[in-house]
XYZ file of N, CA and C in Angstrom:
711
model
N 26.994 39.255 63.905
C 25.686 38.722 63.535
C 25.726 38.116 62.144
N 26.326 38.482 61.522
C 26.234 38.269 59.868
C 27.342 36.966 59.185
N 28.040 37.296 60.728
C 28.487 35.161 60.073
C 28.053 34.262 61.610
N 26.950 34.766 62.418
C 26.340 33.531 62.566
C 26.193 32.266 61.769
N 26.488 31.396 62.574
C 25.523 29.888 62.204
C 24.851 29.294 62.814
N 24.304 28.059 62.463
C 23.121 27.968 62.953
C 22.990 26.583 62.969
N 22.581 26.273 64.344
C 22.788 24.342 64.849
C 22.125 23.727 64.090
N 21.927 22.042 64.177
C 20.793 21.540 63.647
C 20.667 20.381 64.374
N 20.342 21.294 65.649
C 19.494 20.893 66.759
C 17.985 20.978 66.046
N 17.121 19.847 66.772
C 15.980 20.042 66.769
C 14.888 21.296 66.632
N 15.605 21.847 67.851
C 14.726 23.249 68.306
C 15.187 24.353 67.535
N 16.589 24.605 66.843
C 17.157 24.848 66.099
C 16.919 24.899 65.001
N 16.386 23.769 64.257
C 15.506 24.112 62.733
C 14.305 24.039 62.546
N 13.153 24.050 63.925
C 12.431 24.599 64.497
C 11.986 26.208 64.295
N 13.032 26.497 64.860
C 13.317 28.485 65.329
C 13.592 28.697 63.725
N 14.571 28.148 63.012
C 14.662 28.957 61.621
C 13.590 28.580 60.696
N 13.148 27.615 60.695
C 11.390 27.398 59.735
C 10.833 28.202 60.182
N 10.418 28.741 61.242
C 9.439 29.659 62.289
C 9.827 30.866 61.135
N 11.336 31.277 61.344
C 11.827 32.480 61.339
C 11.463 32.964 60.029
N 12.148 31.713 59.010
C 12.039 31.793 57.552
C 10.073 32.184 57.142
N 9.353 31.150 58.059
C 7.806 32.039 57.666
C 7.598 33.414 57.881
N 8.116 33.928 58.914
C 7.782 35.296 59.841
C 8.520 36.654 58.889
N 9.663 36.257 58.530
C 10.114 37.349 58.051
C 9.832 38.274 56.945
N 8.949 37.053 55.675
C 8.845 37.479 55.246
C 7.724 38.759 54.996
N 6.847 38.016 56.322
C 5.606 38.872 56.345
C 5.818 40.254 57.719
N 6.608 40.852 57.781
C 7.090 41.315 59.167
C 7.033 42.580 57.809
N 6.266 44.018 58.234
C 6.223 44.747 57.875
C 5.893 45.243 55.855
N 5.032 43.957 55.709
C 5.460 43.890 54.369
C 4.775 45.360 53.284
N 3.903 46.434 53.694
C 4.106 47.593 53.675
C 4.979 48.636 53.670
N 6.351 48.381 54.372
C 7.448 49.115 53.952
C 8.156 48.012 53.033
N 8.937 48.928 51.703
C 9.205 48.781 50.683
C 10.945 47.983 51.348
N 11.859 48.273 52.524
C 12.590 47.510 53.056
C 12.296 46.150 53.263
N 11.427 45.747 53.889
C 11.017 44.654 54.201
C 10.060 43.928 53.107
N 10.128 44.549 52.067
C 8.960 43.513 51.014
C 9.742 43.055 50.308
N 9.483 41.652 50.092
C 10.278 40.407 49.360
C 10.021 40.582 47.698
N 11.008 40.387 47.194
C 11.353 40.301 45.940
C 11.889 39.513 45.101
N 11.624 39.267 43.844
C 12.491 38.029 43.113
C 13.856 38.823 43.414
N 14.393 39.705 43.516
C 15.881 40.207 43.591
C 16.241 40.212 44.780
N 15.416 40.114 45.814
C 15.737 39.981 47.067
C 16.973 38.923 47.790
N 17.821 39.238 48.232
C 18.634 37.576 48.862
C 20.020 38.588 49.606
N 21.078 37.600 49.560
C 21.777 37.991 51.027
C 23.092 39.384 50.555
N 22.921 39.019 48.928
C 24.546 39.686 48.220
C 23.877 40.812 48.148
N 25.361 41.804 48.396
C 24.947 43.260 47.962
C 23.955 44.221 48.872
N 23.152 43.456 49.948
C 22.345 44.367 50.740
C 23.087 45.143 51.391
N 23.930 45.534 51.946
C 25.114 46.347 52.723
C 25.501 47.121 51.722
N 25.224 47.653 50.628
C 25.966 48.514 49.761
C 25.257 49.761 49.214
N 25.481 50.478 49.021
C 24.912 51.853 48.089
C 23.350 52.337 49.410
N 22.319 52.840 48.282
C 21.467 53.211 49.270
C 20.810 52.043 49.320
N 19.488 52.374 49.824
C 18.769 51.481 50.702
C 17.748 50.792 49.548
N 17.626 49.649 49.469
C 16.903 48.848 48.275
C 15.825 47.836 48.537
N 14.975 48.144 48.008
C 13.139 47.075 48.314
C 13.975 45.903 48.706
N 13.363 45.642 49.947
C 14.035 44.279 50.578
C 15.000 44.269 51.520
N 15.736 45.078 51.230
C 17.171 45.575 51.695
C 17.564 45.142 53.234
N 16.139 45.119 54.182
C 16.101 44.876 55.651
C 15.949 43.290 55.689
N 15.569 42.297 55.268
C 15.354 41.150 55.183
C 16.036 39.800 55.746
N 17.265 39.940 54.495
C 18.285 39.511 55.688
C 18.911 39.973 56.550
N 19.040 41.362 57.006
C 19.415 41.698 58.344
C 18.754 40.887 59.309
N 16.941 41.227 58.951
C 16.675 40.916 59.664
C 16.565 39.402 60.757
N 16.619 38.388 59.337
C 16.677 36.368 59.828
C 18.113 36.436 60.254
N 19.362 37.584 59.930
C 20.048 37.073 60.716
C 20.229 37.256 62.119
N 19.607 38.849 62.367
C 19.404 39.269 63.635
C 19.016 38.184 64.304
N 17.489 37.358 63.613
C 16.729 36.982 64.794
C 17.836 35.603 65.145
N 17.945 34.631 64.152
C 18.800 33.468 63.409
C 20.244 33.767 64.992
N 20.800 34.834 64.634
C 21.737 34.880 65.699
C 21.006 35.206 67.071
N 20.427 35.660 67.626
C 19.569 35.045 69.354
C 19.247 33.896 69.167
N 19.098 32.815 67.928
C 18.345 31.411 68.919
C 19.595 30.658 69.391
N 20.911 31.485 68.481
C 22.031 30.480 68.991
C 22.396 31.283 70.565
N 22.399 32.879 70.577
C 22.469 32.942 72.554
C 21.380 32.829 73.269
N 20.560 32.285 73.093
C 19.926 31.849 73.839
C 19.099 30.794 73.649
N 19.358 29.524 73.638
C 18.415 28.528 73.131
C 17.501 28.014 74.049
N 17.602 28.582 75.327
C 16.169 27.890 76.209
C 14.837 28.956 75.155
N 14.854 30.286 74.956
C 14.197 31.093 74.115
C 13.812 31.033 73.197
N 15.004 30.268 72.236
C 15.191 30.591 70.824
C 14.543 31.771 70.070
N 13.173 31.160 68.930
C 12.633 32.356 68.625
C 11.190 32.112 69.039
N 10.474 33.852 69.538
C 9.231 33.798 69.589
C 8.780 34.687 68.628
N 7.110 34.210 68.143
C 6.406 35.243 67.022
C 6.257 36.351 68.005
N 6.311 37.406 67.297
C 6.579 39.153 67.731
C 8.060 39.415 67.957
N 8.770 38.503 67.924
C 10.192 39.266 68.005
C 10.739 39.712 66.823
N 9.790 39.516 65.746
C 10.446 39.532 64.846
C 9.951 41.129 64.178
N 8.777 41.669 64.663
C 8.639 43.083 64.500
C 8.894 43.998 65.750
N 9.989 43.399 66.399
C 10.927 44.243 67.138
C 11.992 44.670 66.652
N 12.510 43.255 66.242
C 14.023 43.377 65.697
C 13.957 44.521 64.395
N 13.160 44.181 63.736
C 12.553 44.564 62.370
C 12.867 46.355 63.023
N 12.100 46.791 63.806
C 11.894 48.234 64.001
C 13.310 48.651 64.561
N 14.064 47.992 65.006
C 14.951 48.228 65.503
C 16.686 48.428 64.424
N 15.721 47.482 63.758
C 16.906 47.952 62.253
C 16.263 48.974 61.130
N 15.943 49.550 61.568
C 14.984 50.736 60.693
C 15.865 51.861 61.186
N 16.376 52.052 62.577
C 17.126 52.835 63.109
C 18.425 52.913 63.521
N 18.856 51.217 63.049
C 20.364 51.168 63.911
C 21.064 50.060 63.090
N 22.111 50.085 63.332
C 22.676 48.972 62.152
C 22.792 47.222 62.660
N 23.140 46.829 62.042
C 22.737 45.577 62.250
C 23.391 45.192 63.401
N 24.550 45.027 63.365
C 24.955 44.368 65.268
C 24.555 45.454 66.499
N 24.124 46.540 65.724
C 23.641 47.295 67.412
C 22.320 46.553 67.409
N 21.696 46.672 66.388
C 20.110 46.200 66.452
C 19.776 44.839 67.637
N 21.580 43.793 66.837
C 21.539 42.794 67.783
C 20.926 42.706 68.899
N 22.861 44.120 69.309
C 22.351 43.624 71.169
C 21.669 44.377 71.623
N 20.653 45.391 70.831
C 19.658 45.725 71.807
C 18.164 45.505 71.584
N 18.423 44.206 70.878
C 17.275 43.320 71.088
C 17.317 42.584 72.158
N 19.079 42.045 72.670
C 19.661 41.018 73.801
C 19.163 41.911 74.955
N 19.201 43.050 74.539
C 18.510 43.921 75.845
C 17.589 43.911 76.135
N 16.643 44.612 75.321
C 15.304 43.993 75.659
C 14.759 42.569 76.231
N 15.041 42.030 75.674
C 14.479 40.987 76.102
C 14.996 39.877 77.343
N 16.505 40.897 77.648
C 16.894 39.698 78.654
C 16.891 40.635 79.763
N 16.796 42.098 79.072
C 16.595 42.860 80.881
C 15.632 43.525 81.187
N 14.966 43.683 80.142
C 13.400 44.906 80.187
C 12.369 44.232 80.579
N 12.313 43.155 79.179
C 11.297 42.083 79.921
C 11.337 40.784 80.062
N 12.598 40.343 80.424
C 12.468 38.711 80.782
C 11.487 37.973 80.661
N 11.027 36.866 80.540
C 10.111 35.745 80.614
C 9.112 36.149 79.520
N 9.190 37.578 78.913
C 7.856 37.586 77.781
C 7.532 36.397 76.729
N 8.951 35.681 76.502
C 9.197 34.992 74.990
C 9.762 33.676 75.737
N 9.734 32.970 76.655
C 10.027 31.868 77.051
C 8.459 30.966 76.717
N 9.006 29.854 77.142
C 8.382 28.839 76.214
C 6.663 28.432 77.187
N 7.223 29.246 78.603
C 6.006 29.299 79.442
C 5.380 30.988 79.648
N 6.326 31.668 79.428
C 5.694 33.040 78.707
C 5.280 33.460 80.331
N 5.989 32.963 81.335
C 5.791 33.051 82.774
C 5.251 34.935 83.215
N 6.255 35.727 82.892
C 6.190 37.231 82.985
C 5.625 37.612 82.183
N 5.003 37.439 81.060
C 3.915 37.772 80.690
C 2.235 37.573 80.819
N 2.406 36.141 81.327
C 1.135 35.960 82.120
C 0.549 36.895 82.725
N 2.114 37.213 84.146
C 1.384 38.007 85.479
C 1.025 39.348 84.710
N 1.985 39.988 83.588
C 1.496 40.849 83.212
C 0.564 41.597 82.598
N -0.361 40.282 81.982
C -1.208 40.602 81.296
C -2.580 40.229 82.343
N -1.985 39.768 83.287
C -3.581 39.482 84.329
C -3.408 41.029 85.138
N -2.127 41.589 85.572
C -1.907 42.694 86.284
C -2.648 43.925 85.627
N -2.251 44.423 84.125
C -2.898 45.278 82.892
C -4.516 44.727 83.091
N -5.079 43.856 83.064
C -6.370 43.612 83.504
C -7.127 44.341 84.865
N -6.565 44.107 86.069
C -7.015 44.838 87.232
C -6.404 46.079 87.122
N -5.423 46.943 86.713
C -5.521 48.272 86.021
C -6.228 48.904 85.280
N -6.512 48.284 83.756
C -7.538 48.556 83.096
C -8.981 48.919 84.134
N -9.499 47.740 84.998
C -10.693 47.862 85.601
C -10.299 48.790 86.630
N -9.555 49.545 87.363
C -9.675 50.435 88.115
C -9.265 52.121 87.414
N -8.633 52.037 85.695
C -8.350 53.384 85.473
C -9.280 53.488 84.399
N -9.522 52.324 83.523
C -10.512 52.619 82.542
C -11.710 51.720 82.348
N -12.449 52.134 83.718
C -13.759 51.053 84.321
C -14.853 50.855 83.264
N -15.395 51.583 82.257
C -16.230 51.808 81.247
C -15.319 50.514 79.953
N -14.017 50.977 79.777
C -13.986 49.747 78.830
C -13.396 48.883 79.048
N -13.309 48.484 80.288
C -13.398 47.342 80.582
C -14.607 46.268 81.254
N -15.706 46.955 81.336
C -16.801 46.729 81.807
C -17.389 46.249 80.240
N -17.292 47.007 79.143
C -17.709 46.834 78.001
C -16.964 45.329 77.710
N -15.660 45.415 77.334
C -14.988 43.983 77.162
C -15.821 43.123 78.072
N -16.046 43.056 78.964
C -16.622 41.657 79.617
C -17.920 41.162 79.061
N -18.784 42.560 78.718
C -20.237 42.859 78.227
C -19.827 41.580 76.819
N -18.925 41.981 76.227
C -18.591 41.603 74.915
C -18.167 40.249 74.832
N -17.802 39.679 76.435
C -16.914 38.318 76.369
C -15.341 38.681 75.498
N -15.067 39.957 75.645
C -13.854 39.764 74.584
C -12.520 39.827 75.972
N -12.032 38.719 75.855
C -10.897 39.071 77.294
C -9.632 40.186 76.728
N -9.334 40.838 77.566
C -8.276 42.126 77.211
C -7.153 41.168 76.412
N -6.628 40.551 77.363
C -5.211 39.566 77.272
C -4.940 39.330 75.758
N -6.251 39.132 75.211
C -6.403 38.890 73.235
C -5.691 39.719 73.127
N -6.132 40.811 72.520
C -5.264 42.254 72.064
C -3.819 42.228 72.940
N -3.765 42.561 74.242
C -2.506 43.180 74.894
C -1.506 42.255 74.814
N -1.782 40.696 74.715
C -0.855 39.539 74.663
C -0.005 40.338 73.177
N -0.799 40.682 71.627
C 0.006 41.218 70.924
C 0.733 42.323 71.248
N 0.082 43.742 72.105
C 0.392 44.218 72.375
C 1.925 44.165 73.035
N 1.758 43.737 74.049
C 3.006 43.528 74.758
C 4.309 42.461 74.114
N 3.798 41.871 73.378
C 4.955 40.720 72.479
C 5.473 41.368 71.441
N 5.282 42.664 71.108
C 5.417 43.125 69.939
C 5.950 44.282 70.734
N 6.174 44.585 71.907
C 5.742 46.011 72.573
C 5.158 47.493 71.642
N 4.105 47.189 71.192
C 3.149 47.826 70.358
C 4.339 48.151 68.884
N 5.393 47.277 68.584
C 5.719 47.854 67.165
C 4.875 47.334 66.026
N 3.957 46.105 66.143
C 3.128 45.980 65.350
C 1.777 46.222 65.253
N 1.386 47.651 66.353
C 0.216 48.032 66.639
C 0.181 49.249 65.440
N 1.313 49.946 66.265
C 1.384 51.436 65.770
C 2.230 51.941 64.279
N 2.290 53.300 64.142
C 3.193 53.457 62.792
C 4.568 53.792 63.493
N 5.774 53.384 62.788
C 6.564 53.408 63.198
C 7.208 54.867 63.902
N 6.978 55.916 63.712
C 7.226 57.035 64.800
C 6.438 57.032 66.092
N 5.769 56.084 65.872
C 4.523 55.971 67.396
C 5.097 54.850 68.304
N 6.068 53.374 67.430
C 6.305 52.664 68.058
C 8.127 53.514 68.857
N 8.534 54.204 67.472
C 9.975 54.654 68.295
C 9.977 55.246 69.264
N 9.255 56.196 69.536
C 8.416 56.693 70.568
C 8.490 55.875 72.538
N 7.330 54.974 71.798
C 7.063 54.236 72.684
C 8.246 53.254 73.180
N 9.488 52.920 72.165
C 10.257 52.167 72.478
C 11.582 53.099 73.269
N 11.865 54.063 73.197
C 12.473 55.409 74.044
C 12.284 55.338 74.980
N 10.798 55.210 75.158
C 10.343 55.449 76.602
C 10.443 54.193 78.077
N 10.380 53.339 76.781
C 10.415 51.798 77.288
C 12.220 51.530 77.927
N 13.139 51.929 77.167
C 14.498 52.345 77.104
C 14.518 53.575 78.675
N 13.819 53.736 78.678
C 14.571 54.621 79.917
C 13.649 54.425 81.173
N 12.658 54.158 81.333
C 11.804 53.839 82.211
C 11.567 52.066 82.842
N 11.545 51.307 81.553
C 11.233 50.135 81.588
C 9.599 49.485 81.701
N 9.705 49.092 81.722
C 8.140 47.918 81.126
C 7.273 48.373 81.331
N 7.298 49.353 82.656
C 6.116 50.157 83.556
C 5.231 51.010 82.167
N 6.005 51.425 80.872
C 5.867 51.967 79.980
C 4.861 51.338 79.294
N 5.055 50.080 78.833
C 3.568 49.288 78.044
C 2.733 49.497 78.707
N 2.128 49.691 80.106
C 1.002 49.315 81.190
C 0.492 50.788 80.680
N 1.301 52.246 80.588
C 0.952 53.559 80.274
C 0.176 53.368 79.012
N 0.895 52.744 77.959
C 0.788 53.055 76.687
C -1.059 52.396 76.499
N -1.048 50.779 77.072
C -1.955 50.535 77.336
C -3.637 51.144 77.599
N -2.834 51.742 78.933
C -3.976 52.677 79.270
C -4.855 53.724 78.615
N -3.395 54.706 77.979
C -3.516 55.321 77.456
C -4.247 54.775 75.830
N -3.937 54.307 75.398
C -4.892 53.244 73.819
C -6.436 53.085 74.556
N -6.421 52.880 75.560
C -7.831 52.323 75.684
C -8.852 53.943 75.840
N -8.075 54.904 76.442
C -9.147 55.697 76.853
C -8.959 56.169 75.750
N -8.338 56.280 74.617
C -8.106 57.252 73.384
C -9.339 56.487 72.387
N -9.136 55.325 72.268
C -10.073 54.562 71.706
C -11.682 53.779 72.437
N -11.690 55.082 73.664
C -13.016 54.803 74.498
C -14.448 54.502 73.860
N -14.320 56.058 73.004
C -16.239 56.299 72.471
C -15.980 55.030 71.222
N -15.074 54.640 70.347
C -15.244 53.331 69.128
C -15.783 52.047 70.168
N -14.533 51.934 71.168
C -15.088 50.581 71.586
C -16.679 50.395 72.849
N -17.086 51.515 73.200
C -18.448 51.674 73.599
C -19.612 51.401 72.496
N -19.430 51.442 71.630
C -19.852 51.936 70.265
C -20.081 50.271 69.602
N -19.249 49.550 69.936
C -19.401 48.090 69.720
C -20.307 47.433 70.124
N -20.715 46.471 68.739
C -22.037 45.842 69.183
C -21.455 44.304 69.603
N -20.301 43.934 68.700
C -19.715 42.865 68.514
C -18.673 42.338 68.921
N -17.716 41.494 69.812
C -16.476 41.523 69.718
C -15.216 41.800 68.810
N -15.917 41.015 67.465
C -15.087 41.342 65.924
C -14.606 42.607 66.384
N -15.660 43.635 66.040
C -15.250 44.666 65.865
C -14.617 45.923 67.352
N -14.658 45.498 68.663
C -13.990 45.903 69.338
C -12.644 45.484 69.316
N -12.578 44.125 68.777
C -10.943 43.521 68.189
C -10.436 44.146 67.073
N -10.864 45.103 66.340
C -10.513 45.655 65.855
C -9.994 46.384 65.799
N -11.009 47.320 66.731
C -10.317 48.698 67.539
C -9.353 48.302 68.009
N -9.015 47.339 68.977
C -8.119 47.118 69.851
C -6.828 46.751 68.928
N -6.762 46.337 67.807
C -5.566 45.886 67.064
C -5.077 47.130 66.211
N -5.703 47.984 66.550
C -5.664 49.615 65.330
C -5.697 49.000 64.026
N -6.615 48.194 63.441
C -6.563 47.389 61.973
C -6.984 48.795 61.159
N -7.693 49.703 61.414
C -8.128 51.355 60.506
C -6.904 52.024 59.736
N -5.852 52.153 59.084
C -5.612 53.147 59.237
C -6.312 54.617 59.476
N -6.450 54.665 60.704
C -7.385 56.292 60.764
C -6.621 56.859 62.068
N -7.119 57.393 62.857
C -6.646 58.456 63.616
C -6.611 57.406 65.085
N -7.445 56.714 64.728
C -7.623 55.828 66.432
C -6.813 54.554 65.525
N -6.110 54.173 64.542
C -5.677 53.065 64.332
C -4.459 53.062 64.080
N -3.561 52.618 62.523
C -2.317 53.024 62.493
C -1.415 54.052 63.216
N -2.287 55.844 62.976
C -1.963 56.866 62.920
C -1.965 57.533 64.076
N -2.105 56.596 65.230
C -2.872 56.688 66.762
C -2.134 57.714 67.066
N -2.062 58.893 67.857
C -1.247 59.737 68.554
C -1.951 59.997 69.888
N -1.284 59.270 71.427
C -2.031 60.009 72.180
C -0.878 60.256 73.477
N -1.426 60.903 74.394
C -0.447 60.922 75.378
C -0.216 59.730 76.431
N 0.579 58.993 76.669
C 1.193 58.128 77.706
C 1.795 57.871 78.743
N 3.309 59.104 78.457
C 4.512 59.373 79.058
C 3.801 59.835 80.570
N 4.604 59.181 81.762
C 4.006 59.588 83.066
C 2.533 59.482 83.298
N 1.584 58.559 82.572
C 0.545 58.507 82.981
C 0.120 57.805 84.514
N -0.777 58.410 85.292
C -0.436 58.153 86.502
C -0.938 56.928 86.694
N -0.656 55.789 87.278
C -1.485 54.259 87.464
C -1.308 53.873 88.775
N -1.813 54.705 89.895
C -1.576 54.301 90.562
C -2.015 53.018 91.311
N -1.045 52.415 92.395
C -1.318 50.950 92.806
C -0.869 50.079 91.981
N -0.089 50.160 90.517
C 0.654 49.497 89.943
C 1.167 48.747 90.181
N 2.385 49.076 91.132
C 3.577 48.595 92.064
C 2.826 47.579 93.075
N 2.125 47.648 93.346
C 0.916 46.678 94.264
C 0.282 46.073 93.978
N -0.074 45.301 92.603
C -0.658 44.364 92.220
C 0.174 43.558 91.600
């Protein structure tokens, strides 16, 4: 990953302008990822861990997928995947199991027609209305369509929802089960955050809820149960 290069194809310096905006703002609350006048490429691999320190891991992580895969290149939210994923693993594992994700967990999320994420986010819709009928009855009340929120949701697979032991979590689970896992996690966010978004007078502020913008107990700090939540008829829509 770290002597990638990088075409200058069209779409190619495209994906790294994209990248070069995104990175810098990708977690900028942890002291790894916050940019610095000392910040740059020398010396990050050495001693302990230093403000910034994840940065260029991270443009090269992303920087190296637009060259394997250029129908893809880069999409916004991959970049607080990769990001979480080097929080825990070193830089060429981080690689390829970003190449994982995204080329076997969830295909089509980050293509340029975003095809498998469509169906998925219309599918999470007729779930929502048959497991959590109250807020989703409210969203319509509100005009606020689900797809807003869960489109981040799922592009990010909640690492830029939650705090990062909530997203590792969720990304474990995602790792051994597969995708069926966001539709849980989903569910599970909505009924945890039931009585706030009943409670809404406004869309603003049910978009709120729905983005966990609080740090409070229903926002950053969310803890609820997911794992094996039952949905049934899943497999059938």
């Amino acid at each position: 990953v770290m002597l990638a290069t990088t075409s200058d194809s069209a779409d190619m310096v495209e994906s790294r302008d994209q990248i070069d905006k995104d990175v810098p703002r990708t977690f900028p609350e942890n002291p790894l990822f916050r940019e610095t006048e000392q910040t740059g490429v020398h010396g990050l691999h050495h001693g302990e861990l230093q403000q910034g320190q994840l940065l260029e891991p991270l443009r090269r992580v992303l920087s190296a997928y637009c060259i394997r895969d250029r129908r893809v290149g880069y999409c916004q939210a991959m970049n607080f995947v990769a990001a979480t994923l080097l929080l825990v693993l070193e830089e060429d594992d981080a690689f390829w199991v970003l190449c994982c994700v995204l080329e076997d967990i969830v295909p089509g999320y980050y293509t340029k027609d975003m095809t498998r994420l469509i169906v998925d986010l219309r599918a999470l819709d007729k779930v929502a209305a048959a497991v959590a009928p109250a807020v989703h009855a409210k969203l319509e009340q509100l005009q606020l369509p689900l797809e807003v929120s869960a489109a981040r949701w799922f592009l990010s697979l909640f690492t830029s929802v939650f705090d990062t032991p909530m997203a590792l979590h969720i990304l474990d689970e995602l790792f051994a089960v597969g995708s069926k896992v966001l539709f849980q996690v989903s569910v599970g966010f909505m009924l945890h955050v039931q009585e706030a978004l009943l409670a809404c007078s406004q869309p603003e502020e049910a978009l709120a809820v729905l983005n966990a913008n609080e740090m409070s107990s229903q926002g950053f700090l969310s803890r609820f149960k997911f794992v094996h939540y039952n949905l049934a008829g899943l497999e059938d829509i």
